[in-house]
Amino acid sequence: MTEKLSDATRGPVLDPLFENGWTMVEGRDAITKTFKFDSFVDAFGWMTRAALWAEKWSHHPEWTNSYNRVAVVLTTHDVGGVSTLDAKLARKMDSLI
C-alpha cells in the first residue's frame, strides 16, 4: 500500500520535481504544474499519453485543459496527501513532453 510522504522523504522525492516546475498547492497536500503546448492537438495528445500511464498505475490526476494548456494537480486521495505515486506520475508526465 502507498503511504503519504513523511517529512524525511519529502525533500529527496519532491525537490527534483520542484526544480522542474512543479510546486505545492496552497492549502492542500498536493503538487501542481501547468504544461503549455503549441496547439490543442498537442495538449490533448499529451493528455492521452499521460492517461494511459495513469490508468496503468491506477493513479489518476486532477487536470483541466484549455486550448494549449493543461493544469495538473497530483495527490493521493487514499492517503490524504502526496505519495510516491504522485512523484512517479509527475516524472512520467515530464518525460512525455
PDB file of C-alpha atoms in Angstrom:
ATOM      1  CA  MET A   1       0.000   0.000   0.000  1.00  0.00           C
ATOM      2  CA  THR A   2       1.137   3.530  -0.743  1.00  0.00           C
ATOM      3  CA  GLU A   3       1.794   5.880   2.148  1.00  0.00           C
ATOM      4  CA  LYS A   4       1.829   9.647   2.426  1.00  0.00           C
ATOM      5  CA  LEU A   5       5.362  11.031   2.153  1.00  0.00           C
ATOM      6  CA  SER A   6       6.969  11.610   5.543  1.00  0.00           C
ATOM      7  CA  ASP A   7       8.808  14.798   6.428  1.00  0.00           C
ATOM      8  CA  ALA A   8      12.095  12.916   5.987  1.00  0.00           C
ATOM      9  CA  THR A   9      11.299  11.685   2.470  1.00  0.00           C
ATOM     10  CA  ARG A  10       9.629  14.806   1.069  1.00  0.00           C
ATOM     11  CA  GLY A  11      12.818  16.641   0.185  1.00  0.00           C
ATOM     12  CA  PRO A  12      14.573  13.836  -1.675  1.00  0.00           C
ATOM     13  CA  VAL A  13      11.397  12.864  -3.536  1.00  0.00           C
ATOM     14  CA  LEU A  14       9.912  16.287  -4.295  1.00  0.00           C
ATOM     15  CA  ASP A  15      12.939  18.595  -4.703  1.00  0.00           C
ATOM     16  CA  PRO A  16      13.809  17.264  -8.191  1.00  0.00           C
ATOM     17  CA  LEU A  17      10.199  17.910  -9.245  1.00  0.00           C
ATOM     18  CA  PHE A  18      10.300  21.456  -7.855  1.00  0.00           C
ATOM     19  CA  GLU A  19      13.437  22.065  -9.925  1.00  0.00           C
ATOM     20  CA  ASN A  20      11.389  21.041 -12.978  1.00  0.00           C
ATOM     21  CA  GLY A  21       8.492  23.440 -12.397  1.00  0.00           C
ATOM     22  CA  TRP A  22       6.211  21.576 -10.020  1.00  0.00           C
ATOM     23  CA  THR A  23       5.000  23.462  -6.939  1.00  0.00           C
ATOM     24  CA  MET A  24       2.951  22.735  -3.854  1.00  0.00           C
ATOM     25  CA  VAL A  25      -0.749  23.615  -3.994  1.00  0.00           C
ATOM     26  CA  GLU A  26      -1.574  26.279  -1.437  1.00  0.00           C
ATOM     27  CA  GLY A  27      -3.816  24.899   1.301  1.00  0.00           C
ATOM     28  CA  ARG A  28      -3.525  21.266   0.170  1.00  0.00           C
ATOM     29  CA  ASP A  29      -1.002  18.473   0.342  1.00  0.00           C
ATOM     30  CA  ALA A  30      -0.748  18.256  -3.451  1.00  0.00           C
ATOM     31  CA  ILE A  31       1.628  19.233  -6.242  1.00  0.00           C
ATOM     32  CA  THR A  32       0.764  21.151  -9.392  1.00  0.00           C
ATOM     33  CA  LYS A  33       2.182  22.159 -12.731  1.00  0.00           C
ATOM     34  CA  THR A  34       0.770  23.786 -15.853  1.00  0.00           C
ATOM     35  CA  PHE A  35       2.025  22.437 -19.150  1.00  0.00           C
ATOM     36  CA  LYS A  36       1.907  24.610 -22.288  1.00  0.00           C
ATOM     37  CA  PHE A  37       1.893  23.153 -25.788  1.00  0.00           C
ATOM     38  CA  ASP A  38       1.975  24.533 -29.329  1.00  0.00           C
ATOM     39  CA  SER A  39      -1.654  23.610 -30.022  1.00  0.00           C
ATOM     40  CA  PHE A  40      -4.778  21.983 -28.659  1.00  0.00           C
ATOM     41  CA  VAL A  41      -3.942  18.783 -30.549  1.00  0.00           C
ATOM     42  CA  ASP A  42      -0.502  18.631 -28.914  1.00  0.00           C
ATOM     43  CA  ALA A  43      -2.026  19.210 -25.466  1.00  0.00           C
ATOM     44  CA  PHE A  44      -4.712  16.593 -25.987  1.00  0.00           C
ATOM     45  CA  GLY A  45      -2.199  14.089 -27.371  1.00  0.00           C
ATOM     46  CA  TRP A  46      -0.041  14.546 -24.284  1.00  0.00           C
ATOM     47  CA  MET A  47      -3.077  14.082 -22.051  1.00  0.00           C
ATOM     48  CA  THR A  48      -3.887  10.845 -23.854  1.00  0.00           C
ATOM     49  CA  ARG A  49      -0.365   9.502 -23.361  1.00  0.00           C
ATOM     50  CA  ALA A  50      -0.381  10.546 -19.693  1.00  0.00           C
ATOM     51  CA  ALA A  51      -3.832   8.996 -19.204  1.00  0.00           C
ATOM     52  CA  LEU A  52      -2.558   5.607 -20.380  1.00  0.00           C
ATOM     53  CA  TRP A  53       0.153   5.659 -17.693  1.00  0.00           C
ATOM     54  CA  ALA A  54      -2.275   6.921 -15.050  1.00  0.00           C
ATOM     55  CA  GLU A  55      -4.650   4.079 -15.845  1.00  0.00           C
ATOM     56  CA  LYS A  56      -1.842   1.512 -15.882  1.00  0.00           C
ATOM     57  CA  TRP A  57      -0.765   2.653 -12.410  1.00  0.00           C
ATOM     58  CA  SER A  58      -4.365   3.203 -11.226  1.00  0.00           C
ATOM     59  CA  HIS A  59      -3.416   6.717 -10.130  1.00  0.00           C
ATOM     60  CA  HIS A  60      -5.442   9.437 -11.786  1.00  0.00           C
ATOM     61  CA  PRO A  61      -4.662  13.161 -11.925  1.00  0.00           C
ATOM     62  CA  GLU A  62      -6.923  16.107 -11.360  1.00  0.00           C
ATOM     63  CA  TRP A  63      -6.487  18.126 -14.532  1.00  0.00           C
ATOM     64  CA  THR A  64      -8.062  20.705 -16.793  1.00  0.00           C
ATOM     65  CA  ASN A  65      -7.386  21.568 -20.402  1.00  0.00           C
ATOM     66  CA  SER A  66      -7.922  24.941 -22.024  1.00  0.00           C
ATOM     67  CA  TYR A  67      -6.742  25.101 -25.629  1.00  0.00           C
ATOM     68  CA  ASN A  68      -2.954  24.554 -25.420  1.00  0.00           C
ATOM     69  CA  ARG A  69      -2.607  24.413 -21.629  1.00  0.00           C
ATOM     70  CA  VAL A  70      -3.065  21.532 -19.221  1.00  0.00           C
ATOM     71  CA  ALA A  71      -3.136  22.275 -15.486  1.00  0.00           C
ATOM     72  CA  VAL A  72      -2.352  19.199 -13.391  1.00  0.00           C
ATOM     73  CA  VAL A  73      -2.816  18.571  -9.666  1.00  0.00           C
ATOM     74  CA  LEU A  74      -1.479  15.362  -8.139  1.00  0.00           C
ATOM     75  CA  THR A  75      -2.339  13.993  -4.712  1.00  0.00           C
ATOM     76  CA  THR A  76      -3.112  10.532  -3.399  1.00  0.00           C
ATOM     77  CA  HIS A  77      -6.643  10.755  -2.061  1.00  0.00           C
ATOM     78  CA  ASP A  78      -6.438   7.368  -0.317  1.00  0.00           C
ATOM     79  CA  VAL A  79      -3.648   8.599   1.980  1.00  0.00           C
ATOM     80  CA  GLY A  80      -4.684  12.237   2.251  1.00  0.00           C
ATOM     81  CA  GLY A  81      -1.668  13.805   0.600  1.00  0.00           C
ATOM     82  CA  VAL A  82       1.372  13.460  -1.624  1.00  0.00           C
ATOM     83  CA  SER A  83       2.837   9.981  -2.038  1.00  0.00           C
ATOM     84  CA  THR A  84       5.495   8.349  -4.180  1.00  0.00           C
ATOM     85  CA  LEU A  85       2.766   7.620  -6.753  1.00  0.00           C
ATOM     86  CA  ASP A  86       2.381  11.361  -7.314  1.00  0.00           C
ATOM     87  CA  ALA A  87       6.107  11.798  -7.820  1.00  0.00           C
ATOM     88  CA  LYS A  88       6.188   8.819 -10.185  1.00  0.00           C
ATOM     89  CA  LEU A  89       3.327  10.181 -12.299  1.00  0.00           C
ATOM     90  CA  ALA A  90       4.814  13.708 -12.281  1.00  0.00           C
ATOM     91  CA  ARG A  91       8.152  12.373 -13.569  1.00  0.00           C
ATOM     92  CA  LYS A  92       6.330  10.394 -16.271  1.00  0.00           C
ATOM     93  CA  MET A  93       4.305  13.456 -17.317  1.00  0.00           C
ATOM     94  CA  ASP A  94       7.510  15.490 -17.592  1.00  0.00           C
ATOM     95  CA  SER A  95       9.120  12.770 -19.703  1.00  0.00           C
ATOM     96  CA  LEU A  96       6.194  12.703 -22.148  1.00  0.00           C
ATOM     97  CA  ILE A  97       6.834  16.287 -23.312  1.00  0.00           C
TER      98      ILE A  97
END
